[in-house]
Short mmCIF file of C-alpha atoms and ligand atoms in Angstrom, two decimals:
data_model
loop_
_atom_site.label_atom_id
_atom_site.label_comp_id
_atom_site.label_asym_id
_atom_site.label_seq_id
_atom_site.Cartn_x
_atom_site.Cartn_y
_atom_site.Cartn_z
CA UNK A 8 -0.61 0.12 0.19
CA UNK A 9 2.04 3.58 -1.28
CA UNK A 10 0.47 5.67 1.60
CA UNK A 11 -0.42 4.22 4.70
CA UNK A 12 -1.33 6.26 8.04
CA UNK A 13 -0.14 4.39 11.21
CA UNK A 14 -0.37 4.72 14.98
CA UNK A 15 2.92 4.57 16.26
CA UNK A 16 6.76 6.12 17.59
CA UNK A 17 9.01 6.84 14.29
CA UNK A 18 12.22 6.26 16.30
CA UNK A 19 11.14 2.67 15.94
CA UNK A 20 10.21 2.33 12.36
CA UNK A 21 11.88 0.37 10.50
CA UNK A 22 12.13 2.31 6.91
CA UNK A 23 14.57 3.66 4.90
CA UNK A 24 14.11 6.99 6.04
CA UNK A 25 12.03 8.78 9.02
CA UNK A 26 12.17 12.60 8.62
CA UNK A 27 12.66 14.54 11.23
CA UNK A 28 10.56 17.63 12.68
CA UNK A 29 13.67 19.83 13.38
CA UNK A 30 14.08 23.62 14.06
CA UNK A 31 16.16 25.18 11.70
CA UNK A 32 19.62 24.95 13.92
CA UNK A 33 19.39 20.90 13.10
CA UNK A 34 20.82 20.92 16.65
CA UNK A 35 18.16 19.24 18.81
CA UNK A 36 15.19 19.43 20.46
CA UNK A 37 11.74 18.88 22.24
CA UNK A 38 8.85 16.08 20.71
CA UNK A 39 9.88 14.43 17.76
CA UNK A 40 13.15 16.22 17.26
CA UNK A 41 14.04 15.32 20.73
CA UNK A 42 12.62 11.55 20.75
CA UNK A 43 14.59 10.69 17.02
CA UNK A 44 18.51 12.57 18.36
CA UNK A 45 17.95 10.31 21.99
CA UNK A 46 17.37 7.35 20.02
CA UNK A 47 20.08 7.78 17.23
CA UNK A 48 22.96 8.98 19.70
CA UNK A 49 25.52 11.46 19.92
CA UNK A 50 26.47 10.82 16.34
CA UNK A 51 23.61 12.06 14.80
CA UNK A 52 24.12 15.71 16.92
CA UNK A 53 27.62 15.72 15.37
CA UNK A 54 26.54 15.16 12.18
CA UNK A 55 24.33 17.65 11.97
CA UNK A 56 26.51 19.90 13.50
CA UNK A 57 28.07 20.69 9.70
CA UNK A 58 24.86 20.74 8.25
CA UNK A 59 25.19 24.98 8.55
CA UNK A 60 21.35 24.67 9.43
CA UNK A 61 17.93 24.44 7.19
CA UNK A 62 15.39 26.95 5.95
CA UNK A 63 11.76 26.26 7.14
CA UNK A 64 10.42 24.35 3.82
CA UNK A 65 13.70 22.60 2.94
CA UNK A 66 15.14 19.62 4.44
CA UNK A 67 18.85 17.40 4.97
CA UNK A 68 19.38 14.15 5.03
CA UNK A 69 22.24 12.52 7.58
CA UNK A 70 22.44 8.49 8.47
CA UNK A 71 20.05 6.81 10.49
CA UNK A 72 23.45 5.96 13.22
CA UNK A 73 21.46 3.81 16.23
CA UNK A 74 17.86 3.78 14.90
CA UNK A 75 16.20 0.77 12.56
CA UNK A 76 16.43 3.10 9.23
CA UNK A 77 19.06 4.12 6.81
CA UNK A 78 18.79 8.05 6.97
CA UNK A 79 16.85 10.51 9.06
CA UNK A 80 15.64 13.54 6.54
CA UNK A 81 15.29 16.86 8.66
CA UNK A 82 13.12 19.54 7.80
CA UNK A 83 11.62 22.58 9.46
CA UNK A 84 8.46 22.91 9.23
CA UNK A 85 6.59 26.36 9.68
CA UNK A 86 4.96 27.95 13.19
CA UNK A 87 1.37 28.65 13.29
CA UNK A 88 0.51 32.30 12.73
CA UNK A 89 -2.89 31.71 11.75
CA UNK A 90 -2.93 30.61 8.25
CA UNK A 91 -2.14 33.84 6.32
CA UNK A 92 1.82 33.73 6.23
CA UNK A 93 2.40 30.81 3.40
CA UNK A 94 2.35 28.38 6.40
CA UNK A 95 0.64 25.73 3.85
CA UNK A 96 3.01 26.13 1.35
CA UNK A 97 6.18 25.71 3.61
CA UNK A 98 4.68 22.59 5.01
CA UNK A 99 4.26 21.14 1.22
CA UNK A 100 7.90 21.93 0.67
CA UNK A 101 8.63 19.92 3.74
CA UNK A 102 6.96 17.14 2.68
CA UNK A 103 7.95 17.77 -1.32
CA UNK A 104 11.68 18.07 -0.70
CA UNK A 105 11.74 15.38 1.65
CA UNK A 106 10.33 12.68 -0.43
CA UNK A 107 12.76 14.06 -3.19
CA UNK A 108 15.93 13.64 -0.68
CA UNK A 109 14.16 10.19 -0.41
CA UNK A 110 14.09 9.22 -3.92
CA UNK A 111 17.82 11.21 -5.00
CA UNK A 112 18.79 8.40 -2.03
CA UNK A 113 17.47 5.54 -3.64
CA UNK A 114 15.18 5.38 -0.52
CA UNK A 115 11.79 2.71 -0.78
CA UNK A 116 10.31 3.93 2.20
CA UNK A 117 9.57 7.20 4.42
CA UNK A 118 8.01 7.51 7.44
CA UNK A 119 6.57 11.25 8.45
CA UNK A 120 5.49 12.52 11.29
CA UNK A 121 2.64 15.28 11.11
CA UNK A 122 4.95 18.05 11.08
CA UNK A 123 4.02 21.02 12.57
CA UNK A 124 1.16 19.76 14.76
CA UNK A 125 2.93 20.18 17.95
CA UNK A 126 5.28 22.78 19.50
CA UNK A 127 4.75 25.17 16.14
CA UNK A 128 0.75 24.57 16.39
CA UNK A 129 -0.20 23.59 12.71
CA UNK A 130 -3.95 22.67 13.52
CA UNK A 131 -3.87 18.94 13.01
CA UNK A 132 -7.62 18.77 11.09
CA UNK A 133 -5.20 21.09 8.23
CA UNK A 134 -1.91 19.37 9.61
CA UNK A 135 -3.03 15.90 7.91
CA UNK A 136 -4.66 17.70 4.42
CA UNK A 137 -1.44 19.06 3.92
CA UNK A 138 0.51 16.02 4.51
CA UNK A 139 -1.79 13.50 2.74
CA UNK A 140 -2.16 16.01 -0.65
CA UNK A 141 1.71 16.54 -0.98
CA UNK A 142 2.14 12.84 -0.33
CA UNK A 143 -0.47 11.18 -2.52
CA UNK A 144 1.01 13.85 -5.68
CA UNK A 145 4.17 12.83 -5.09
CA UNK A 146 3.17 9.44 -5.55
CA UNK A 147 1.57 9.69 -8.34
CA UNK A 148 4.71 9.52 -10.43
CA UNK A 149 6.61 7.74 -7.83
CA UNK A 150 6.47 4.29 -6.45
CA UNK A 151 7.49 4.07 -2.91
CA UNK A 152 5.77 3.34 1.02
CA UNK A 153 5.34 6.56 2.63
CA UNK A 154 3.65 6.13 6.00
CA UNK A 155 2.86 9.02 8.20
CA UNK A 156 3.11 8.16 11.64
CA UNK A 157 0.98 9.32 13.93
CA UNK A 158 2.25 9.44 17.67
CA UNK A 159 -0.75 10.72 19.53
CA UNK A 160 -4.63 9.29 18.29
CA UNK A 161 -5.46 12.70 20.18
CA UNK A 162 -3.27 14.72 17.72
CA UNK A 163 -5.46 12.79 14.71
CA UNK A 164 -8.30 14.59 13.63
CA UNK A 165 -10.80 14.98 10.81
CA UNK A 166 -12.75 17.59 9.26
CA UNK A 167 -15.09 18.04 11.79
CA UNK A 168 -18.69 18.17 9.35
CA UNK A 169 -17.24 15.26 7.79
CA UNK A 170 -16.89 13.64 11.35
CA UNK A 171 -20.25 14.58 12.65
CA UNK A 172 -22.06 13.54 9.17
CA UNK A 173 -20.26 9.47 9.93
CA UNK A 174 -20.86 9.70 13.57
CA UNK A 175 -24.37 10.16 12.93
CA UNK A 176 -24.61 7.47 9.95
CA UNK A 177 -23.18 4.74 11.63
CA UNK A 178 -25.36 5.99 14.70
CA UNK A 179 -28.73 5.41 11.82
CA UNK A 180 -27.06 2.19 10.18
CA UNK A 181 -24.45 0.11 12.31
CA UNK A 182 -26.06 -2.74 14.03
CA UNK A 183 -24.30 -5.40 16.13
CA UNK A 184 -27.72 -7.32 15.33
CA UNK A 185 -25.70 -10.45 12.92
CA UNK A 186 -26.99 -9.42 10.08
CA UNK A 187 -27.29 -12.37 7.02
CA UNK A 188 -24.45 -10.67 4.83
CA UNK A 189 -25.35 -9.32 1.27
CA UNK A 190 -23.79 -12.83 -0.63
CA UNK A 191 -24.47 -15.66 1.59
CA UNK A 192 -25.10 -18.69 0.80
CA UNK A 193 -29.07 -19.27 2.05
CA UNK A 194 -31.28 -20.71 0.88
CA UNK A 195 -33.38 -18.45 -1.64
CA UNK A 196 -35.95 -16.33 0.09
CA UNK A 197 -39.87 -16.29 -0.43
CA UNK A 198 -39.81 -14.08 -3.42
CA UNK A 199 -41.77 -11.28 -2.74
CA UNK A 200 -44.81 -10.48 -5.30
CA UNK A 201 -43.26 -7.32 -5.84
CA UNK A 202 -39.69 -9.30 -6.64
CA UNK A 203 -41.19 -11.51 -8.94
CA UNK A 204 -42.06 -7.86 -10.34
CA UNK A 205 -38.69 -7.59 -10.95
CA UNK A 206 -37.81 -10.80 -11.76
CA UNK A 207 -40.53 -10.47 -14.55
CA UNK A 208 -39.34 -7.38 -15.50
CA UNK A 209 -35.04 -8.50 -15.75
CA UNK A 210 -36.30 -12.00 -17.87
CA UNK A 211 -38.76 -10.11 -20.44
CA UNK A 212 -35.65 -7.43 -20.83
CA UNK A 213 -33.88 -9.95 -21.74
CA UNK A 214 -36.24 -12.41 -23.60
CA UNK A 215 -36.71 -9.17 -25.06
CA UNK A 216 -33.06 -8.76 -26.75
CA UNK A 217 -34.10 -12.17 -28.40
CA UNK A 218 -36.68 -10.46 -30.47
CA UNK A 219 -35.29 -7.32 -30.29
CA UNK A 220 -31.68 -8.28 -32.04
CA UNK A 221 -31.41 -10.24 -34.74
CA UNK A 222 -29.65 -13.72 -34.23
CA UNK A 223 -25.84 -12.65 -34.97
CA UNK A 224 -26.19 -9.36 -32.49
CA UNK A 225 -28.50 -11.16 -30.50
CA UNK A 226 -25.87 -13.73 -29.46
CA UNK A 227 -23.04 -10.78 -29.12
CA UNK A 228 -25.62 -8.68 -27.01
CA UNK A 229 -26.81 -11.44 -24.96
CA UNK A 230 -23.06 -13.56 -24.91
CA UNK A 231 -22.31 -10.31 -23.38
CA UNK A 232 -24.88 -10.21 -20.61
CA UNK A 233 -24.50 -13.87 -20.13
CA UNK A 234 -20.39 -13.48 -19.58
CA UNK A 235 -21.00 -10.44 -17.47
CA UNK A 236 -23.06 -13.23 -15.13
CA UNK A 237 -20.27 -15.16 -14.95
CA UNK A 238 -16.78 -13.23 -15.00
CA UNK A 239 -14.54 -13.27 -11.92
CA UNK A 240 -13.85 -10.22 -9.55
CA UNK A 241 -10.06 -9.61 -12.02
CA UNK A 242 -12.45 -9.32 -15.77
CA UNK A 243 -14.60 -6.90 -13.68
CA UNK A 244 -12.13 -5.07 -12.69
CA UNK A 245 -9.95 -4.72 -16.43
CA UNK A 246 -13.95 -4.08 -17.75
CA UNK A 247 -14.20 -1.28 -15.73
CA UNK A 248 -10.97 -0.02 -17.02
CA UNK A 249 -11.47 -0.09 -20.04
CA UNK A 250 -15.24 0.74 -20.08
CA UNK A 251 -13.73 4.06 -17.40
CA UNK A 252 -11.04 4.99 -20.22
CA UNK A 253 -8.21 4.73 -17.27
CA UNK A 254 -4.85 3.30 -17.59
CA UNK A 255 -3.82 0.28 -15.44
CA UNK A 256 -1.41 2.75 -13.51
CA UNK A 257 -4.39 5.86 -13.41
CA UNK A 258 -6.25 2.86 -11.68
CA UNK A 259 -3.91 1.18 -9.05
CA UNK A 260 -2.73 4.57 -8.18
CA UNK A 261 -6.12 5.52 -7.38
CA UNK A 262 -7.34 2.74 -5.16
CA UNK A 263 -3.87 3.32 -3.61
CA UNK A 264 -2.64 -0.35 -4.34
CA UNK A 265 1.02 -0.77 -5.80
CA UNK A 266 2.22 -1.92 -9.14
CA UNK A 267 3.39 -5.45 -8.27
CA UNK A 268 -0.06 -6.35 -6.40
CA UNK A 269 -1.66 -4.65 -10.00
CA UNK A 270 0.83 -6.92 -11.67
CA UNK A 271 0.23 -10.00 -9.97
CA UNK A 272 -3.69 -9.93 -10.24
CA UNK A 273 -3.22 -8.78 -14.46
CA UNK A 274 -1.25 -12.12 -14.66
CA UNK A 275 -3.79 -14.57 -12.24
CA UNK A 276 -6.99 -13.64 -13.25
CA UNK A 277 -8.24 -16.13 -10.45
CA UNK A 278 -6.29 -13.55 -7.60
CA UNK A 279 -8.55 -12.87 -4.40
CA UNK A 280 -7.75 -9.59 -3.34
CA UNK A 281 -7.78 -8.63 0.56
CA UNK A 282 -11.87 -6.89 0.79
CA UNK A 283 -9.42 -3.47 1.47
CA UNK A 284 -8.13 -3.79 -1.91
CA UNK A 285 -11.41 -4.71 -3.47
CA UNK A 286 -12.76 -1.90 -2.05
CA UNK A 287 -10.07 0.20 -2.71
CA UNK A 288 -10.50 -0.61 -6.62
CA UNK A 289 -14.19 -0.09 -6.20
CA UNK A 290 -14.10 3.25 -5.13
CA UNK A 291 -11.15 3.56 -8.34
CA UNK A 292 -13.87 2.88 -10.37
CA UNK A 293 -16.25 5.23 -9.09
CA UNK A 294 -18.50 2.05 -9.20
CA UNK A 295 -22.68 3.04 -7.52
CA UNK A 296 -23.54 0.77 -4.64
CA UNK A 297 -25.26 -1.81 -6.85
CA UNK A 298 -22.40 -2.06 -9.13
CA UNK A 299 -19.93 -1.71 -6.29
CA UNK A 300 -21.66 -4.99 -4.20
CA UNK A 301 -22.23 -7.04 -7.81
CA UNK A 302 -18.07 -6.73 -7.64
CA UNK A 303 -17.36 -7.29 -4.58
CA UNK A 304 -19.68 -10.40 -4.14
CA UNK A 305 -17.06 -11.53 -7.48
CA UNK A 306 -14.50 -11.50 -4.80
CA UNK A 307 -16.65 -12.84 -2.42
CA UNK A 308 -17.23 -9.97 0.34
CA UNK A 309 -20.77 -8.65 1.19
CA UNK A 310 -21.12 -5.21 2.85
CA UNK A 311 -22.74 -6.16 5.99
CA UNK A 312 -23.99 -3.44 8.35
CA UNK A 313 -23.16 -5.75 11.64
CA UNK A 314 -19.39 -4.12 10.60
CA UNK A 315 -18.37 -0.56 11.32
CA UNK A 316 -16.14 -0.50 8.53
CA UNK A 317 -18.31 -1.77 5.35
CA UNK A 318 -21.27 1.31 6.67
CA UNK A 319 -17.78 3.52 6.66
CA UNK A 320 -17.36 2.78 2.71
CA UNK A 321 -20.97 2.45 2.79
CA UNK A 322 -21.20 6.27 3.31
CA UNK A 323 -18.94 7.60 1.13
CA UNK A 324 -20.31 5.32 -1.75
CA UNK A 325 -23.66 6.41 -0.91
CA UNK A 326 -22.48 10.34 -0.63
CA UNK A 327 -20.51 9.96 -4.29
CA UNK A 328 -17.19 10.30 -2.58
CA UNK A 329 -14.71 8.42 -4.30
CA UNK A 330 -11.40 9.60 -3.17
CA UNK A 331 -9.72 6.52 -1.28
CA UNK A 332 -7.50 8.90 0.69
CA UNK A 333 -9.96 10.61 1.92
CA UNK A 334 -12.37 7.35 2.81
CA UNK A 335 -8.43 6.48 4.60
CA UNK A 336 -8.76 9.73 6.77
CA UNK A 337 -11.53 8.40 8.62
CA UNK A 338 -11.23 5.05 8.36
CA UNK A 339 -7.83 5.72 10.63
CA UNK A 340 -9.49 7.90 12.72
CA UNK A 341 -12.50 5.19 13.46
CA UNK A 342 -10.06 2.67 13.76
CA UNK A 343 -10.60 0.87 10.77
CA UNK A 344 -8.36 -1.49 8.41
CA UNK A 345 -7.58 1.41 5.41
CA UNK A 346 -7.69 1.46 1.85
CA UNK A 347 -5.36 -0.67 -0.54
CA UNK A 348 -2.72 -2.59 -0.90
N1 APR B 2 6.93 9.41 16.32
C1 APR B 2 6.04 10.12 15.47
N2 APR B 2 5.40 11.34 16.01
C2 APR B 2 5.80 12.08 17.04
C3 APR B 2 6.78 11.50 18.16
C4 APR B 2 6.90 10.00 18.07
N3 APR B 2 8.40 9.70 18.84
N4 APR B 2 7.08 12.24 19.09
C5 APR B 2 6.35 13.05 18.85
N5 APR B 2 5.47 13.35 17.43
C6 APR B 2 4.32 14.37 16.52
C7 APR B 2 4.06 15.03 18.24
O1 APR B 2 2.74 14.17 18.51
C8 APR B 2 3.25 15.74 16.39
O2 APR B 2 2.28 15.36 16.46
O3 APR B 2 4.99 15.21 15.62
C9 APR B 2 4.45 15.68 15.52
C10 APR B 2 5.36 17.42 15.55
O4 APR B 2 5.09 17.47 16.99
P1 APR B 2 6.53 18.75 17.48
O5 APR B 2 7.46 17.21 17.63
O6 APR B 2 6.92 19.15 18.54
O7 APR B 2 6.85 19.32 15.90
P2 APR B 2 6.45 20.95 15.32
O8 APR B 2 5.63 20.51 15.75
O9 APR B 2 6.93 20.14 13.53
O10 APR B 2 7.32 21.82 15.78
C11 APR B 2 8.81 21.85 16.13
O11 APR B 2 9.55 21.57 17.95
O12 APR B 2 10.58 19.68 18.74
C12 APR B 2 11.14 21.10 18.54
O13 APR B 2 13.36 21.48 17.62
C13 APR B 2 11.90 20.95 17.27
O14 APR B 2 11.80 23.30 17.99
C14 APR B 2 11.25 22.12 16.60
C15 APR B 2 9.86 22.05 16.77
#
């Protein structure tokens, strides 16, 4: 999964590079800066002495010393002054400059703290937005794994209105009553008159295809419909990519799925993705709820109101919000698995 939000201590991240929210001297301080310097040891301080400081929005790289990472990238975030002093641009620059340095040093994995959201006072919900957008934009043209490490869950806030709306939707739809999942293999329930009517409409429309089309067209149009009935998850995924006019890369980048996993699905049509990966593709394809349920069923899953993760996914699809990263920010806030693969 190219971009993940995780809860933890950045000094314990086993990645190629961790990013330090430093001050312009680069000689240590409190917060994450203090934690990184004390975990790395005196060697880090000595190398920082040679760097000659760092401007706000810029970044410099050192070795990781006693830390479980190869490098530390030191960047200096903006001090929050109300939001009208170029803070957003400076904070964005911190992420981009750090990612550029990581790429220049062939790092394949990078972990960020939430820069400027502590001592420097940047509002956490806005800091998360800036971080996510900067990282996602960079990942559109670069293949690496990026972690946003949240040390204190209380620091983590999503948009207040969205949070309230989600809480209301969960309250109205989430039930701990065990519901029969959408695709459970159950005996066909008794067909109500209304359902019988729907069934009749469906088959009469199929019948009309027979009547309306010549035998040549009939076979191709009906053939297409019958093929869709028994196509697998991967087949439906690739059919939808074509129908939407997307490239493979556009689809898996939107889905927060890494290129290697997508190639695996491309080469094995029977591949069974995890539920978060299946849903990530559904979101990337912007499928309406009925098609989403159908595609999910082809992967062997269903959405159920007895699962908070599913209720949150249903909320976003029903509201036409198809941004995997926005959905992941909300899923993280509710301690749920993230979308992608
Ligand atoms: N791992 C991950 N994140 C951490 C850790 C840790 N071990 N410790 C703190 N954080 C988080 C904080 O919870 C906050 O969300 O890092 C984020 C940034 O907070 P600060 O460390 O205060 O950094 P910042 O707001 O950018 O201020 C930088 O503070 O420590 C001094 O020398 C530093 O002067 C500089 C200023």
